[in-house]
mmCIF file of C-alpha atoms in Angstrom:
data_model
loop_
_atom_site.group_PDB
_atom_site.id
_atom_site.type_symbol
_atom_site.label_atom_id
_atom_site.label_comp_id
_atom_site.label_asym_id
_atom_site.label_seq_id
_atom_site.Cartn_x
_atom_site.Cartn_y
_atom_site.Cartn_z
ATOM 1 C CA MET M 281 -46.304 72.170 -94.401
ATOM 2 C CA ASN M 282 -49.271 74.525 -94.888
ATOM 3 C CA ILE M 283 -51.743 75.649 -92.284
ATOM 4 C CA ARG M 284 -54.422 73.225 -93.430
ATOM 5 C CA LYS M 285 -52.191 70.238 -92.884
ATOM 6 C CA ILE M 286 -51.231 71.463 -89.453
ATOM 7 C CA THR M 287 -54.792 72.020 -88.406
ATOM 8 C CA ARG M 288 -55.652 68.559 -89.674
ATOM 9 C CA ILE M 289 -52.949 67.043 -87.505
ATOM 10 C CA MET M 290 -54.047 69.021 -84.466
ATOM 11 C CA LYS M 291 -57.668 68.067 -84.721
ATOM 12 C CA PRO M 292 -58.693 65.484 -82.166
ATOM 13 C CA GLY M 293 -59.578 62.073 -83.447
ATOM 14 C CA VAL M 294 -57.682 62.545 -86.695
ATOM 15 C CA ARG M 295 -54.510 60.503 -87.209
ATOM 16 C CA ASP M 296 -51.863 61.097 -89.741
ATOM 17 C CA PRO M 297 -50.434 57.845 -91.094
ATOM 18 C CA ARG M 298 -46.933 59.268 -91.247
ATOM 19 C CA ILE M 299 -46.987 60.374 -87.622
ATOM 20 C CA SER M 300 -48.473 57.077 -86.474
ATOM 21 C CA GLY M 301 -45.767 55.322 -88.414
ATOM 22 C CA ILE M 302 -43.176 57.349 -86.613
ATOM 23 C CA PHE M 303 -44.717 56.490 -83.237
ATOM 24 C CA GLN M 304 -45.002 52.835 -84.145
ATOM 25 C CA SER M 305 -41.393 52.642 -85.226
ATOM 26 C CA SER M 306 -40.215 54.458 -82.096
ATOM 27 C CA SER M 307 -42.325 52.213 -79.851
ATOM 28 C CA LYS M 308 -40.965 49.129 -81.550
ATOM 29 C CA ASN M 309 -37.440 50.415 -81.032
ATOM 30 C CA PHE M 310 -38.206 51.098 -77.321
ATOM 31 C CA LEU M 311 -39.728 47.641 -76.826
ATOM 32 C CA ASN M 312 -36.847 46.010 -78.608
ATOM 33 C CA SER M 313 -34.359 47.912 -76.482
ATOM 34 C CA SER M 314 -36.309 47.034 -73.331
ATOM 35 C CA LEU M 315 -36.521 43.380 -74.282
ATOM 36 C CA SER M 316 -32.848 43.275 -75.117
ATOM 37 C CA GLY M 317 -32.044 44.967 -71.795
ATOM 38 C CA SER M 318 -34.189 42.497 -69.860
ATOM 39 C CA ALA M 319 -32.626 39.698 -71.851
ATOM 40 C CA ARG M 320 -29.215 41.019 -70.900
ATOM 41 C CA LEU M 321 -30.327 41.201 -67.253
ATOM 42 C CA ASN M 322 -31.680 37.692 -67.374
ATOM 43 C CA HIS M 323 -28.518 36.586 -69.069
ATOM 44 C CA ASN M 324 -26.466 38.134 -66.259
ATOM 45 C CA LYS M 325 -28.389 36.368 -63.412
ATOM 46 C CA PRO M 326 -26.343 33.173 -63.607
ATOM 47 C CA ASN M 327 -23.273 35.351 -63.289
ATOM 48 C CA GLU M 328 -24.798 36.927 -60.182
ATOM 49 C CA ARG M 329 -25.341 33.452 -58.712
ATOM 50 C CA LYS M 330 -21.772 32.609 -59.492
ATOM 51 C CA LEU M 331 -20.688 35.786 -57.760
ATOM 52 C CA SER M 332 -22.777 34.908 -54.721
ATOM 53 C CA LYS M 333 -20.787 31.724 -54.494
ATOM 54 C CA ASN M 334 -17.664 33.785 -54.133
ATOM 55 C CA THR M 335 -18.521 34.289 -50.420
ATOM 56 C CA PRO M 336 -15.986 33.024 -47.782
ATOM 57 C CA LEU M 337 -15.180 29.363 -48.277
ATOM 58 C CA TYR M 338 -15.948 28.279 -44.726
ATOM 59 C CA LYS M 339 -19.611 29.347 -45.169
ATOM 60 C CA THR M 340 -20.325 27.085 -48.107
ATOM 61 C CA LYS M 341 -22.233 23.862 -47.784
ATOM 62 C CA GLU M 342 -19.280 21.859 -49.000
ATOM 63 C CA ALA M 343 -17.043 23.368 -46.315
ATOM 64 C CA LYS M 344 -19.617 22.569 -43.627
ATOM 65 C CA LYS M 345 -19.761 18.983 -44.813
ATOM 66 C CA VAL M 346 -15.974 18.776 -44.608
ATOM 67 C CA ARG M 347 -16.000 20.233 -41.107
ATOM 68 C CA TYR M 348 -18.649 17.784 -39.933
ATOM 69 C CA TYR M 349 -16.652 14.954 -41.412
ATOM 70 C CA ILE M 350 -13.446 16.069 -39.689
ATOM 71 C CA VAL M 351 -15.169 16.493 -36.320
ATOM 72 C CA GLU M 352 -16.847 13.112 -36.612
ATOM 73 C CA LYS M 353 -13.556 11.418 -37.402
ATOM 74 C CA TYR M 354 -11.804 13.286 -34.593
ATOM 75 C CA VAL M 355 -14.389 12.126 -32.061
ATOM 76 C CA GLU M 356 -13.991 8.570 -33.283
ATOM 77 C CA TYR M 357 -10.235 8.937 -32.960
ATOM 78 C CA LEU M 358 -10.534 10.183 -29.369
ATOM 79 C CA LYS M 359 -12.724 7.220 -28.524
ATOM 80 C CA LYS M 360 -10.111 4.874 -29.915
ATOM 81 C CA LEU M 361 -7.144 6.827 -28.524
ATOM 82 C CA GLU M 362 -7.349 5.321 -25.042
ATOM 83 C CA THR M 363 -7.370 1.810 -26.499
ATOM 84 C CA ILE M 364 -4.468 2.659 -28.815
ATOM 85 C CA LEU M 365 -2.392 4.135 -25.986
ATOM 86 C CA GLU M 366 -3.164 1.202 -23.715
ATOM 87 C CA LYS M 367 -1.817 -1.138 -26.391
ATOM 88 C CA ARG M 368 1.287 0.915 -27.147
ATOM 89 C CA PHE M 369 2.049 2.280 -23.658
ATOM 90 C CA PRO M 370 0.268 0.000 -21.161
ATOM 91 C CA GLY M 371 2.437 1.025 -18.199
ATOM 92 C CA ALA M 372 2.123 4.766 -18.793
ATOM 93 C CA MET M 373 -1.646 4.594 -19.311
ATOM 94 C CA LYS M 374 -2.066 2.546 -16.151
ATOM 95 C CA VAL M 375 -0.166 5.179 -14.157
ATOM 96 C CA TYR M 376 -2.163 7.996 -15.765
ATOM 97 C CA LYS M 377 -5.570 6.396 -15.122
ATOM 98 C CA HIS M 378 -4.614 5.515 -11.563
ATOM 99 C CA PHE M 379 -3.500 9.113 -10.977
ATOM 100 C CA LEU M 380 -6.791 10.480 -12.331
ATOM 101 C CA GLU M 381 -8.749 8.152 -10.040
ATOM 102 C CA GLY M 382 -6.665 9.373 -7.100
ATOM 103 C CA VAL M 383 -7.403 12.990 -8.039
ATOM 104 C CA ARG M 384 -11.115 12.225 -8.141
ATOM 105 C CA LEU M 385 -11.041 10.651 -4.662
ATOM 106 C CA PHE M 386 -8.884 13.456 -3.307
ATOM 107 C CA VAL M 387 -11.221 16.165 -4.642
ATOM 108 C CA THR M 388 -14.239 14.355 -3.168
ATOM 109 C CA ASP M 389 -12.634 14.154 0.283
ATOM 110 C CA THR M 390 -11.436 17.761 0.060
ATOM 111 C CA LYS M 391 -14.983 18.955 -0.585
ATOM 112 C CA GLU M 392 -16.177 16.855 2.343
ATOM 113 C CA PHE M 393 -13.445 18.302 4.562
ATOM 114 C CA PHE M 394 -14.468 21.898 3.833
ATOM 115 C CA ARG M 395 -18.105 20.962 4.418
ATOM 116 C CA ILE M 396 -17.096 19.677 7.867
ATOM 117 C CA VAL M 397 -15.119 22.860 8.545
ATOM 118 C CA ARG M 398 -18.128 25.007 7.630
ATOM 119 C CA LEU M 399 -20.327 22.863 9.860
ATOM 120 C CA LEU M 400 -17.959 23.263 12.816
ATOM 121 C CA ASN M 401 -17.935 27.032 12.271
ATOM 122 C CA THR M 402 -21.725 27.138 12.402
ATOM 123 C CA PRO M 403 -23.046 28.474 15.723
ATOM 124 C CA GLY M 404 -24.318 25.666 17.918
ATOM 125 C CA LYS M 405 -22.398 22.919 16.069
ATOM 126 C CA SER M 406 -19.424 20.944 17.405
ATOM 127 C CA PHE M 407 -17.614 17.636 17.019
ATOM 128 C CA GLN M 408 -20.501 15.955 18.778
ATOM 129 C CA ASP M 409 -22.521 16.480 15.586
ATOM 130 C CA LEU M 410 -20.000 14.551 13.477
ATOM 131 C CA SER M 411 -19.684 10.846 12.816
ATOM 132 C CA ARG M 412 -16.546 8.835 13.493
ATOM 133 C CA GLN M 413 -15.611 8.808 9.794
ATOM 134 C CA GLU M 414 -16.064 12.572 9.481
ATOM 135 C CA MET M 415 -13.747 13.191 12.431
ATOM 136 C CA GLU M 416 -11.155 10.803 11.003
ATOM 137 C CA LEU M 417 -11.321 12.709 7.720
ATOM 138 C CA TYR M 418 -11.006 16.014 9.587
ATOM 139 C CA ILE M 419 -7.746 14.813 11.145
ATOM 140 C CA GLN M 420 -6.321 13.247 7.980
ATOM 141 C CA MET M 421 -7.075 15.759 5.207
ATOM 142 C CA PRO M 422 -4.901 18.742 6.293
ATOM 143 C CA ARG M 423 -1.854 16.486 6.229
ATOM 144 C CA ASP M 424 -2.825 15.015 2.845
ATOM 145 C CA MET M 425 -3.540 18.411 1.279
ATOM 146 C CA LYS M 426 -0.177 19.778 2.356
ATOM 147 C CA LYS M 427 1.555 16.716 0.926
ATOM 148 C CA VAL M 428 -0.208 16.537 -2.445
ATOM 149 C CA ALA M 429 -0.646 20.261 -3.209
ATOM 150 C CA PRO M 430 2.780 20.709 -4.903
ATOM 151 C CA ILE M 431 2.217 17.724 -7.213
ATOM 152 C CA LEU M 432 -1.268 18.895 -8.229
ATOM 153 C CA LEU M 433 0.021 22.404 -8.942
ATOM 154 C CA LEU M 434 2.850 21.078 -11.102
ATOM 155 C CA THR M 435 0.620 18.741 -13.101
ATOM 156 C CA ALA M 436 -1.697 21.671 -13.860
ATOM 157 C CA LEU M 437 1.126 23.444 -15.717
ATOM 158 C CA PRO M 438 1.882 22.790 -19.403
ATOM 159 C CA PHE M 439 3.749 19.493 -19.744
ATOM 160 C CA GLY M 440 3.343 19.060 -15.989
ATOM 161 C CA THR M 441 2.179 15.483 -16.441
ATOM 162 C CA ALA M 442 5.797 14.614 -17.188
ATOM 163 C CA ILE M 443 6.320 14.236 -13.437
ATOM 164 C CA LEU M 444 3.788 11.388 -13.184
ATOM 165 C CA PRO M 445 6.473 8.694 -13.572
ATOM 166 C CA LEU M 446 8.272 10.320 -10.641
ATOM 167 C CA THR M 447 5.165 10.069 -8.462
ATOM 168 C CA HIS M 448 4.855 6.437 -9.526
ATOM 169 C CA MET M 449 8.413 5.786 -8.380
ATOM 170 C CA PHE M 450 8.033 7.530 -5.000
ATOM 171 C CA PRO M 451 4.326 7.331 -4.074
ATOM 172 C CA ARG M 452 4.894 7.310 -0.316
ATOM 173 C CA HIS M 453 6.861 10.568 -0.396
ATOM 174 C CA LEU M 454 4.948 12.470 -3.089
ATOM 175 C CA LEU M 455 1.357 11.220 -2.817
ATOM 176 C CA CYS M 456 -1.217 10.443 -0.145
ATOM 177 C CA SER M 457 -3.453 7.440 0.477
ATOM 178 C CA HIS M 458 -5.980 8.536 -2.189
ATOM 179 C CA PHE M 459 -3.424 7.638 -4.864
ATOM 180 C CA TRP M 460 -2.155 4.394 -3.339
ATOM 181 C CA THR M 461 -3.165 0.891 -4.264
ATOM 182 C CA ALA M 462 -4.579 -1.414 -1.601
ATOM 183 C CA GLN M 463 -1.184 -3.074 -1.181
ATOM 184 C CA GLN M 464 0.571 0.279 -0.938
ATOM 185 C CA LYS M 465 -1.908 1.511 1.667
ATOM 186 C CA SER M 466 -1.210 -1.484 3.883
ATOM 187 C CA GLU M 467 2.556 -1.245 3.388
ATOM 188 C CA PHE M 468 2.873 2.521 3.861
ATOM 189 C CA GLN M 469 0.544 2.667 6.856
ATOM 190 C CA LEU M 470 2.620 0.040 8.596
ATOM 191 C CA PHE M 471 5.754 1.998 7.752
ATOM 192 C CA ASN M 472 4.249 5.175 9.244
ATOM 193 C CA LEU M 473 2.996 3.311 12.301
ATOM 194 C CA LYS M 474 6.434 1.814 12.856
ATOM 195 C CA HIS M 475 7.924 5.299 12.785
ATOM 196 C CA ARG M 476 5.308 6.480 15.291
ATOM 197 C CA LEU M 477 5.792 3.568 17.651
ATOM 198 C CA THR M 478 9.525 4.190 17.930
ATOM 199 C CA HIS M 479 8.550 7.117 20.179
ATOM 200 C CA ASN M 480 6.912 4.816 22.716
ATOM 201 C CA ARG M 481 10.170 4.006 24.485
ATOM 202 C CA PRO M 482 11.297 7.654 24.909
ATOM 203 C CA LEU M 483 7.834 8.503 26.237
ATOM 204 C CA PHE M 484 7.939 5.622 28.681
ATOM 205 C CA ARG M 485 11.359 6.794 29.870
ATOM 206 C CA HIS M 486 9.949 10.281 30.442
ATOM 207 C CA LEU M 487 7.102 8.851 32.525
ATOM 208 C CA GLN M 488 9.541 6.668 34.438
ATOM 209 C CA SER M 489 11.951 9.509 35.115
ATOM 210 C CA GLN M 490 9.346 11.450 37.120
ATOM 211 C CA LEU M 491 8.841 8.749 39.765
ATOM 212 C CA ASP M 492 11.260 10.429 42.156
ATOM 213 C CA PHE M 493 9.326 13.683 41.848
ATOM 214 C CA LEU M 494 6.142 11.803 42.873
ATOM 215 C CA ARG M 495 7.656 10.006 45.838
ATOM 216 C CA ASN M 496 5.681 12.021 48.365
ATOM 217 C CA GLN M 497 2.407 11.849 46.424
ATOM 218 C CA ARG M 498 -0.428 9.651 47.704
ATOM 219 C CA LEU M 499 -0.665 7.855 44.335
ATOM 220 C CA TYR M 500 3.027 7.117 44.181
ATOM 221 C CA GLU M 501 2.766 3.399 44.971
ATOM 222 C CA GLN M 502 -0.071 2.759 42.516
ATOM 223 C CA TRP M 503 1.739 4.585 39.748
ATOM 224 C CA ARG M 504 5.050 2.888 40.490
ATOM 225 C CA GLU M 505 3.269 -0.458 40.163
ATOM 226 C CA VAL M 506 1.841 0.534 36.771
ATOM 227 C CA ILE M 507 5.277 1.617 35.532
ATOM 228 C CA ALA M 508 6.844 -1.597 36.895
ATOM 229 C CA MET M 509 4.279 -3.770 35.070
ATOM 230 C CA ILE M 510 4.939 -2.025 31.766
ATOM 231 C CA GLY M 511 8.698 -2.210 32.281
ATOM 232 C CA SER M 512 8.519 -5.963 32.972
ATOM 233 C CA GLY M 513 6.517 -6.679 29.816
ATOM 234 C CA GLN M 514 3.047 -6.897 31.363
ATOM 235 C CA GLN M 515 -0.114 -4.990 30.525
ATOM 236 C CA PRO M 516 -1.565 -3.079 33.510
ATOM 237 C CA PRO M 517 -5.366 -3.221 33.873
ATOM 238 C CA VAL M 518 -7.307 -0.136 32.848
ATOM 239 C CA LYS M 519 -8.643 0.258 36.396
ATOM 240 C CA LYS M 520 -5.132 0.609 37.804
ATOM 241 C CA ILE M 521 -4.309 3.255 35.220
ATOM 242 C CA LEU M 522 -7.509 5.178 36.014
ATOM 243 C CA GLU M 523 -6.643 5.178 39.693
ATOM 244 C CA CYS M 524 -3.634 7.319 38.815
ATOM 245 C CA ARG M 525 -5.357 9.756 36.474
ATOM 246 C CA ASP M 526 -5.075 12.638 38.962
ATOM 247 C CA LEU M 527 -1.321 12.613 38.363
ATOM 248 C CA PHE M 528 -2.005 13.912 34.854
ATOM 249 C CA THR M 529 -4.002 16.922 36.049
ATOM 250 C CA SER M 530 -0.981 18.744 37.449
ATOM 251 C CA GLU M 531 2.772 18.603 37.634
ATOM 252 C CA PRO M 532 4.682 16.649 36.347
ATOM 253 C CA TYR M 533 2.479 14.979 33.680
ATOM 254 C CA HIS M 534 0.056 17.732 32.697
ATOM 255 C CA LEU M 535 0.634 19.154 29.191
ATOM 256 C CA LEU M 536 1.749 22.458 30.694
ATOM 257 C CA TYR M 537 4.526 20.833 32.737
ATOM 258 C CA ILE M 538 6.034 18.160 30.502
ATOM 259 C CA SER M 539 9.353 18.962 28.865
ATOM 260 C CA ARG M 540 9.852 20.199 25.333
ATOM 261 C CA ASN M 541 11.380 16.881 24.268
ATOM 262 C CA HIS M 542 8.433 15.065 25.828
ATOM 263 C CA VAL M 543 6.019 17.241 23.819
ATOM 264 C CA ILE M 544 7.859 16.502 20.552
ATOM 265 C CA HIS M 545 7.672 12.743 21.121
ATOM 266 C CA LEU M 546 3.932 13.008 21.831
ATOM 267 C CA CYS M 547 3.391 14.947 18.605
ATOM 268 C CA LYS M 548 5.259 12.360 16.565
ATOM 269 C CA LEU M 549 3.433 9.482 18.233
ATOM 270 C CA HIS M 550 0.112 10.999 17.160
ATOM 271 C CA GLU M 551 1.406 11.835 13.651
ATOM 272 C CA MET M 552 1.363 15.572 14.196
ATOM 273 C CA THR M 553 3.743 18.223 12.954
ATOM 274 C CA THR M 554 6.308 19.436 15.465
ATOM 275 C CA GLY M 555 6.130 23.110 14.569
ATOM 276 C CA VAL M 556 7.550 25.652 16.957
ATOM 277 C CA PHE M 557 4.239 27.253 17.910
ATOM 278 C CA PHE M 558 1.218 25.968 19.884
ATOM 279 C CA ARG M 559 2.386 22.373 20.268
ATOM 280 C CA ARG M 560 0.654 21.889 23.599
ATOM 281 C CA VAL M 561 -2.536 23.550 22.370
ATOM 282 C CA ARG M 562 -2.602 21.300 19.313
ATOM 283 C CA LEU M 563 -1.988 18.233 21.479
ATOM 284 C CA ALA M 564 -4.913 19.186 23.719
ATOM 285 C CA GLU M 565 -7.102 19.644 20.646
ATOM 286 C CA ARG M 566 -6.045 16.257 19.296
ATOM 287 C CA ALA M 567 -6.909 14.611 22.623
ATOM 288 C CA TYR M 568 -10.347 16.273 22.524
ATOM 289 C CA ILE M 569 -11.002 15.003 18.978
ATOM 290 C CA ILE M 570 -9.874 11.473 19.881
ATOM 291 C CA LYS M 571 -12.225 11.500 22.851
ATOM 292 C CA GLU M 572 -15.081 12.668 20.614
ATOM 293 C CA MET M 573 -14.261 9.891 18.135
ATOM 294 C CA ASP M 574 -14.461 7.402 20.994
ATOM 295 C CA ARG M 575 -17.860 8.783 21.950
ATOM 296 C CA ALA M 576 -18.969 8.514 18.317
ATOM 297 C CA ILE M 577 -18.005 4.819 18.297
ATOM 298 C CA ALA M 578 -20.161 4.293 21.358
ATOM 299 C CA ARG M 579 -23.062 6.216 19.765
ATOM 300 C CA GLU M 580 -22.839 4.156 16.586
ATOM 301 C CA GLY M 581 -23.227 0.833 18.397
ATOM 302 C CA GLY M 582 -19.875 0.140 20.003
ATOM 303 C CA VAL M 583 -16.683 -1.530 18.864
ATOM 304 C CA GLU M 584 -18.437 -4.785 17.962
ATOM 305 C CA LYS M 585 -20.471 -3.010 15.265
ATOM 306 C CA LEU M 586 -17.426 -1.681 13.420
ATOM 307 C CA PRO M 587 -16.570 -3.259 10.050
ATOM 308 C CA LEU M 588 -13.185 -4.961 9.837
ATOM 309 C CA ASP M 589 -11.560 -2.125 7.864
ATOM 310 C CA ALA M 590 -12.874 0.469 10.307
ATOM 311 C CA LEU M 591 -11.673 -1.688 13.210
ATOM 312 C CA ARG M 592 -8.160 -1.753 11.777
ATOM 313 C CA LYS M 593 -8.157 1.970 11.118
ATOM 314 C CA CYS M 594 -9.270 2.716 14.689
ATOM 315 C CA CYS M 595 -6.445 0.565 16.033
ATOM 316 C CA TYR M 596 -3.980 2.286 13.715
ATOM 317 C CA ILE M 597 -5.010 5.744 14.956
ATOM 318 C CA ARG M 598 -4.769 4.601 18.582
ATOM 319 C CA GLY M 599 -1.308 3.078 18.338
ATOM 320 C CA LEU M 600 -1.907 -0.658 17.835
ATOM 321 C CA ASN M 601 -0.487 -2.525 14.859
ATOM 322 C CA PRO M 602 -3.537 -4.230 13.258
ATOM 323 C CA ALA M 603 -1.481 -6.487 10.960
ATOM 324 C CA ASP M 604 -1.646 -10.183 11.794
ATOM 325 C CA VAL M 605 -3.900 -9.473 14.774
ATOM 326 C CA GLN M 606 -7.063 -11.430 15.505
ATOM 327 C CA THR M 607 -10.321 -9.508 15.405
ATOM 328 C CA GLU M 608 -10.992 -10.403 19.048
ATOM 329 C CA GLU M 609 -7.702 -8.843 20.121
ATOM 330 C CA MET M 610 -8.480 -5.611 18.260
ATOM 331 C CA ILE M 611 -11.927 -5.477 19.848
ATOM 332 C CA ARG M 612 -10.432 -6.075 23.293
ATOM 333 C CA TYR M 613 -7.885 -3.323 22.812
ATOM 334 C CA LEU M 614 -10.456 -0.780 21.606
ATOM 335 C CA ASN M 615 -12.832 -1.639 24.446
ATOM 336 C CA ASN M 616 -10.007 -0.994 26.921
ATOM 337 C CA TRP M 617 -9.282 2.276 25.167
ATOM 338 C CA LEU M 618 -12.929 3.364 25.290
ATOM 339 C CA GLU M 619 -13.118 2.494 28.978
ATOM 340 C CA LEU M 620 -10.100 4.693 29.642
ATOM 341 C CA SER M 621 -11.350 7.495 27.381
ATOM 342 C CA SER M 622 -14.833 7.599 28.873
ATOM 343 C CA ASN M 623 -13.353 8.292 32.332
ATOM 344 C CA ILE M 624 -11.113 11.164 31.253
ATOM 345 C CA ASN M 625 -12.051 14.833 31.299
ATOM 346 C CA ARG M 626 -10.368 17.865 29.800
ATOM 347 C CA HIS M 627 -8.141 18.307 32.850
ATOM 348 C CA CYS M 628 -6.291 15.057 32.171
ATOM 349 C CA TYR M 629 -6.068 14.968 28.379
ATOM 350 C CA SER M 630 -2.406 14.172 28.837
ATOM 351 C CA LEU M 631 -3.371 10.701 30.086
ATOM 352 C CA LEU M 632 -5.314 10.011 26.871
ATOM 353 C CA LEU M 633 -2.348 11.109 24.779
ATOM 354 C CA HIS M 634 -0.143 8.629 26.672
ATOM 355 C CA ALA M 635 -2.678 5.811 26.265
ATOM 356 C CA PRO M 636 -0.811 4.149 23.338
ATOM 357 C CA VAL M 637 2.158 3.716 25.685
ATOM 358 C CA LEU M 638 0.109 2.606 28.680
ATOM 359 C CA LEU M 639 -2.141 0.177 26.757
ATOM 360 C CA ALA M 640 -0.008 -1.115 23.857
ATOM 361 C CA TYR M 641 3.638 -0.738 24.834
ATOM 362 C CA ASN M 642 4.035 -4.502 25.224
ATOM 363 C CA SER M 643 1.677 -5.556 22.443
ATOM 364 C CA PRO M 644 3.267 -8.472 20.518
ATOM 365 C CA SER M 645 2.149 -7.010 17.184
ATOM 366 C CA ASN M 646 3.790 -3.675 17.995
ATOM 367 C CA TRP M 647 6.911 -5.425 19.189
ATOM 368 C CA ARG M 648 7.161 -7.422 15.963
ATOM 369 C CA LEU M 649 6.654 -4.303 13.841
ATOM 370 C CA ILE M 650 9.309 -2.242 15.632
ATOM 371 C CA TYR M 651 11.966 -4.863 16.232
ATOM 372 C CA GLN M 652 11.456 -7.397 13.441
ATOM 373 C CA GLU M 653 14.566 -6.210 11.579
ATOM 374 C CA LYS M 654 16.684 -6.541 14.709
ATOM 375 C CA THR M 655 15.306 -9.975 15.578
ATOM 376 C CA ASN M 656 15.804 -11.147 11.983
#
């Protein structure tokens, strides 16, 4: 190429057709390559979507739908499970449901018991701030918790519910009143009361055996008359018993002076444990609580205001068999008890602990309960 041609190409505004052709062809090739590349990219997008679907299976919509379906069916199955089990295993399901109801009642009373304990530990609070029912619960729950705790611990273990048939077979030994039916409550309470009342005779013999020691006491004749009335099958009036209350403030009937065997019989009469330590202290505390329960009955309107179930329970606690007893007789007995209790102070708690013997030793209902097997 000569200099003229080069200068012509280099001049501004002058285009050489061959050079423009070269540029046009190169631009076309670039556009074509770009278009083909974009086409290839666009063509690969469906593949990218397919790859995005290769994420974990449990995150896909289909998997979620399956999970929702399974959960929905499982919930429906659980709703129907109780009905299915009741049809196939009616006895086992009845025991299981009854046990769960007992656990619910037991937990409720346990919470109430600890609330009462916290209240009694509050400065300025005492048993006088409690109702009759709260004090009855305070006495009952420690015994129930000790009895039921092993069963509840075992059932909490894996496969622990396998012992439920055993509790169904021996409810009186393994469970407490929260788990009993109404019939079982009546039957087992009478059984326990019968066991308690068998200690009346040994206690009466202990009281009788101290007459010679009291021969020179000024209340000897009055007390001998009370003992003679009980021994002959009569019921001494409350006034005669109260005339002799000073005998229980010192030797030989005060809690500090009665014999070890005498103490054990008193503990069993009041359904208390006969542990080695602090028997007399625990008996004095029980007498105090019983007296406060009697005061609570008076505060709440008297014996006549008690419902029938509460009336029976009060008689049961105080040593009278409430089975087959007229309501009037229960009211009369509790009124006599309250009269005796209201005239007793802390110095003669021993008299209150002996009240079941002094007031109900010759009760026909107690006699039938203790000796019905022998008379039959």
